[in-house]
Amino acid sequence: MRKRNISILLVLIIILTSFNLSFAVNLDNLTEYNMSLELDTENHILYGEQLVEITNSYNSELKELVFHLYPDSYSSYETMPIIGGMYFMDEVPELDEEEKGYIEIEEVHINDSETKYTTDNQILKISLEKPIKKGEKVQVKIKFKLKIPQGIHRLHHANNEYSLTNWYPILSIYDEKTKKWDENPYHPVGESNYSNVSNYNVKLTVPKNMVVAPTGSIIGEETEEENKTLNIKAEKVRDFVILMSPDYKVKTKEVDGIKISHYYMVNKDFISPESIEKTADIILNEVAKTIKFMNETVGKYAYDELRIAETYLGGGAMEYPQVIQMGRYYDLEDLNLEESAPFTIDAVVHETMHQWWYVGVGSNEFKEPFLDESLTVFMTAFYFEKEYGEYH
């Protein structure tokens, strides 16, 4: 009976994902983010300006525009989205200034005219002199400064490694039933980011020794003195992240026409260089097998590139469009996957599954976690059962 129930659920999943889901977004009028970014590694600040081209695809006039400012959740332990940890503390500590993160909005323009705005509780609200009618386009230019917190959480810098996740002003989603924008903050528990599919054109200036792992594809690079500027393009993605470090080495592998790039660190005094390379190969190979499994079981991956990056993230791992954020690696050289899978392997398979449940099939992760987390957990267990045997 148990096997029959699992088979029925799997069939339902496959049926649901076989539909053409283009009705969920208007692919002809996607929001477009054009960003110009510069990283200050001495002060750990990212200076940014983004021109956001928005088409009103709703059946309502828009009287204001709302953007999420998720980095402001890093101003205190009480609001910081931590993967485990703080819920077991007897006393929540105070953050020092280096550990705090925030985003400061400096200017906002609508169609080249400076406009009024307010910021409060991780939300940027922009006033409009006249409503945006259905089908009308508007350009929103936002100049901002991101203070990157020191630490081991999703958004951080640590030992020259930078994890820029949920880091920029991102357009909220409008609810036509309630006539309100989503103003849900990023909560300390779980995931609560929620955004539409958009296109991104990004120019990123960093030190020339920085190795960058972004959402999308790096389509150009120019070096000038001690810096380099990367041109990055990402199409039809729900979010945009950048992971980077001068200490990254990269291994690549291709499966079903999809390029997988694995960014791993070599500056470890607790693993030999040989073990680091073998560990990196084991992780990359397992991701390749997972992608092959999902392509055959559920449906072809929606993009032609996927990146996995080791970071100083504590407590687990995280999924983003075309990017998987991992924590620190330990020695897997003597691993026997036929017997058991350690956390690192379990986590990287789980986050690869998220490239279908959240990245491919989008949902409101806070209100409907079944549609991303539960399906991902189920498919992870199903993968290990099919790959390594029942009850693995």
mmCIF file of N, CA, C and O in Angstrom, residues 188-220:
data_model
loop_
_atom_site.group_PDB
_atom_site.id
_atom_site.type_symbol
_atom_site.label_atom_id
_atom_site.label_comp_id
_atom_site.label_asym_id
_atom_site.label_seq_id
_atom_site.Cartn_x
_atom_site.Cartn_y
_atom_site.Cartn_z
ATOM 1 N N PRO A 188 12.397 35.231 10.343
ATOM 2 C CA PRO A 188 13.556 34.470 10.827
ATOM 3 C C PRO A 188 13.460 32.974 10.549
ATOM 4 O O PRO A 188 14.468 32.297 10.457
ATOM 5 N N VAL A 189 12.231 32.439 10.401
ATOM 6 C CA VAL A 189 12.049 31.008 10.203
ATOM 7 C C VAL A 189 11.671 30.720 8.746
ATOM 8 O O VAL A 189 10.760 31.345 8.208
ATOM 9 N N GLY A 190 12.361 29.764 8.137
ATOM 10 C CA GLY A 190 12.001 29.350 6.783
ATOM 11 C C GLY A 190 12.375 30.358 5.724
ATOM 12 O O GLY A 190 13.267 31.181 5.905
ATOM 13 N N GLU A 191 11.668 30.300 4.584
ATOM 14 C CA GLU A 191 11.888 31.255 3.496
ATOM 15 C C GLU A 191 10.600 32.024 3.243
ATOM 16 O O GLU A 191 9.518 31.444 3.228
ATOM 17 N N SER A 192 10.716 33.329 3.039
ATOM 18 C CA SER A 192 9.517 34.131 2.775
ATOM 19 C C SER A 192 9.719 35.127 1.649
ATOM 20 O O SER A 192 8.947 36.060 1.504
ATOM 21 N N ASN A 193 10.767 34.942 0.834
ATOM 22 C CA ASN A 193 10.907 35.781 -0.357
ATOM 23 C C ASN A 193 9.935 35.295 -1.427
ATOM 24 O O ASN A 193 9.688 34.109 -1.565
ATOM 25 N N TYR A 194 9.417 36.236 -2.193
ATOM 26 C CA TYR A 194 8.305 35.942 -3.114
ATOM 27 C C TYR A 194 8.342 36.989 -4.207
ATOM 28 O O TYR A 194 8.126 38.170 -3.947
ATOM 29 N N SER A 195 8.641 36.591 -5.439
ATOM 30 C CA SER A 195 8.797 37.568 -6.515
ATOM 31 C C SER A 195 8.480 36.930 -7.860
ATOM 32 O O SER A 195 8.507 35.709 -8.012
ATOM 33 N N ASN A 196 8.201 37.769 -8.844
ATOM 34 C CA ASN A 196 7.841 37.307 -10.181
ATOM 35 C C ASN A 196 9.069 36.977 -11.019
ATOM 36 O O ASN A 196 10.188 37.431 -10.734
ATOM 37 N N VAL A 197 8.861 36.233 -12.068
ATOM 38 C CA VAL A 197 9.905 35.972 -13.055
ATOM 39 C C VAL A 197 10.282 37.279 -13.743
ATOM 40 O O VAL A 197 9.412 38.048 -14.155
ATOM 41 N N SER A 198 11.591 37.532 -13.863
ATOM 42 C CA SER A 198 12.077 38.782 -14.465
ATOM 43 C C SER A 198 13.349 38.505 -15.259
ATOM 44 O O SER A 198 13.915 37.418 -15.189
ATOM 45 N N ASN A 199 13.785 39.529 -16.012
ATOM 46 C CA ASN A 199 15.061 39.475 -16.723
ATOM 47 C C ASN A 199 16.055 40.417 -16.057
ATOM 48 O O ASN A 199 15.664 41.472 -15.539
ATOM 49 N N TYR A 200 17.346 40.058 -16.126
ATOM 50 C CA TYR A 200 18.396 40.846 -15.472
ATOM 51 C C TYR A 200 19.557 41.093 -16.425
ATOM 52 O O TYR A 200 20.038 40.172 -17.086
ATOM 53 N N ASN A 201 19.998 42.352 -16.476
ATOM 54 C CA ASN A 201 21.230 42.739 -17.160
ATOM 55 C C ASN A 201 22.082 43.464 -16.129
ATOM 56 O O ASN A 201 21.710 44.547 -15.652
ATOM 57 N N VAL A 202 23.226 42.876 -15.781
ATOM 58 C CA VAL A 202 23.992 43.360 -14.630
ATOM 59 C C VAL A 202 25.437 43.639 -15.026
ATOM 60 O O VAL A 202 26.088 42.817 -15.678
ATOM 61 N N LYS A 203 25.931 44.820 -14.616
ATOM 62 C CA LYS A 203 27.351 45.141 -14.723
ATOM 63 C C LYS A 203 27.914 45.180 -13.305
ATOM 64 O O LYS A 203 27.477 45.978 -12.478
ATOM 65 N N LEU A 204 28.878 44.311 -13.032
ATOM 66 C CA LEU A 204 29.440 44.171 -11.686
ATOM 67 C C LEU A 204 30.934 44.447 -11.730
ATOM 68 O O LEU A 204 31.680 43.773 -12.439
ATOM 69 N N THR A 205 31.371 45.429 -10.932
ATOM 70 C CA THR A 205 32.791 45.769 -10.837
ATOM 71 C C THR A 205 33.342 45.257 -9.511
ATOM 72 O O THR A 205 32.832 45.593 -8.442
ATOM 73 N N VAL A 206 34.380 44.415 -9.602
ATOM 74 C CA VAL A 206 34.990 43.779 -8.434
ATOM 75 C C VAL A 206 36.502 43.753 -8.629
ATOM 76 O O VAL A 206 37.004 44.002 -9.734
ATOM 77 N N PRO A 207 37.281 43.452 -7.567
ATOM 78 C CA PRO A 207 38.723 43.248 -7.763
ATOM 79 C C PRO A 207 38.985 42.171 -8.804
ATOM 80 O O PRO A 207 38.246 41.191 -8.911
ATOM 81 N N LYS A 208 40.063 42.342 -9.570
ATOM 82 C CA LYS A 208 40.268 41.470 -10.730
ATOM 83 C C LYS A 208 40.579 40.020 -10.366
ATOM 84 O O LYS A 208 40.464 39.129 -11.206
ATOM 85 N N ASN A 209 40.935 39.768 -9.090
ATOM 86 C CA ASN A 209 41.201 38.384 -8.688
ATOM 87 C C ASN A 209 39.948 37.673 -8.172
ATOM 88 O O ASN A 209 40.001 36.498 -7.802
ATOM 89 N N MET A 210 38.804 38.363 -8.173
ATOM 90 C CA MET A 210 37.561 37.781 -7.662
ATOM 91 C C MET A 210 36.980 36.790 -8.679
ATOM 92 O O MET A 210 36.863 37.094 -9.862
ATOM 93 N N VAL A 211 36.617 35.610 -8.195
ATOM 94 C CA VAL A 211 35.948 34.604 -9.025
ATOM 95 C C VAL A 211 34.466 34.665 -8.679
ATOM 96 O O VAL A 211 34.091 34.518 -7.519
ATOM 97 N N VAL A 212 33.619 34.892 -9.687
ATOM 98 C CA VAL A 212 32.212 35.231 -9.465
ATOM 99 C C VAL A 212 31.304 34.112 -9.963
ATOM 100 O O VAL A 212 31.456 33.619 -11.089
ATOM 101 N N ALA A 213 30.337 33.737 -9.098
ATOM 102 C CA ALA A 213 29.339 32.711 -9.436
ATOM 103 C C ALA A 213 27.952 33.344 -9.333
ATOM 104 O O ALA A 213 27.363 33.373 -8.256
ATOM 105 N N PRO A 214 27.402 33.862 -10.435
ATOM 106 C CA PRO A 214 26.113 34.543 -10.394
ATOM 107 C C PRO A 214 24.980 33.695 -10.977
ATOM 108 O O PRO A 214 25.212 32.673 -11.636
ATOM 109 N N THR A 215 23.764 34.122 -10.735
ATOM 110 C CA THR A 215 22.627 33.646 -11.523
ATOM 111 C C THR A 215 22.861 34.050 -12.979
ATOM 112 O O THR A 215 23.404 35.121 -13.257
ATOM 113 N N GLY A 216 22.458 33.216 -13.922
ATOM 114 C CA GLY A 216 22.580 33.572 -15.335
ATOM 115 C C GLY A 216 23.928 33.204 -15.919
ATOM 116 O O GLY A 216 24.587 32.257 -15.484
ATOM 117 N N SER A 217 24.369 33.991 -16.909
ATOM 118 C CA SER A 217 25.620 33.730 -17.629
ATOM 119 C C SER A 217 26.476 34.984 -17.671
ATOM 120 O O SER A 217 25.961 36.098 -17.837
ATOM 121 N N ILE A 218 27.774 34.803 -17.534
ATOM 122 C CA ILE A 218 28.726 35.906 -17.704
ATOM 123 C C ILE A 218 29.015 36.014 -19.201
ATOM 124 O O ILE A 218 29.579 35.103 -19.806
ATOM 125 N N ILE A 219 28.604 37.129 -19.795
ATOM 126 C CA ILE A 219 28.696 37.255 -21.255
ATOM 127 C C ILE A 219 29.814 38.192 -21.693
ATOM 128 O O ILE A 219 30.050 38.359 -22.894
ATOM 129 N N GLY A 220 30.507 38.827 -20.730
ATOM 130 C CA GLY A 220 31.596 39.718 -21.086
ATOM 131 C C GLY A 220 32.393 40.114 -19.853
ATOM 132 O O GLY A 220 31.892 40.065 -18.733
#
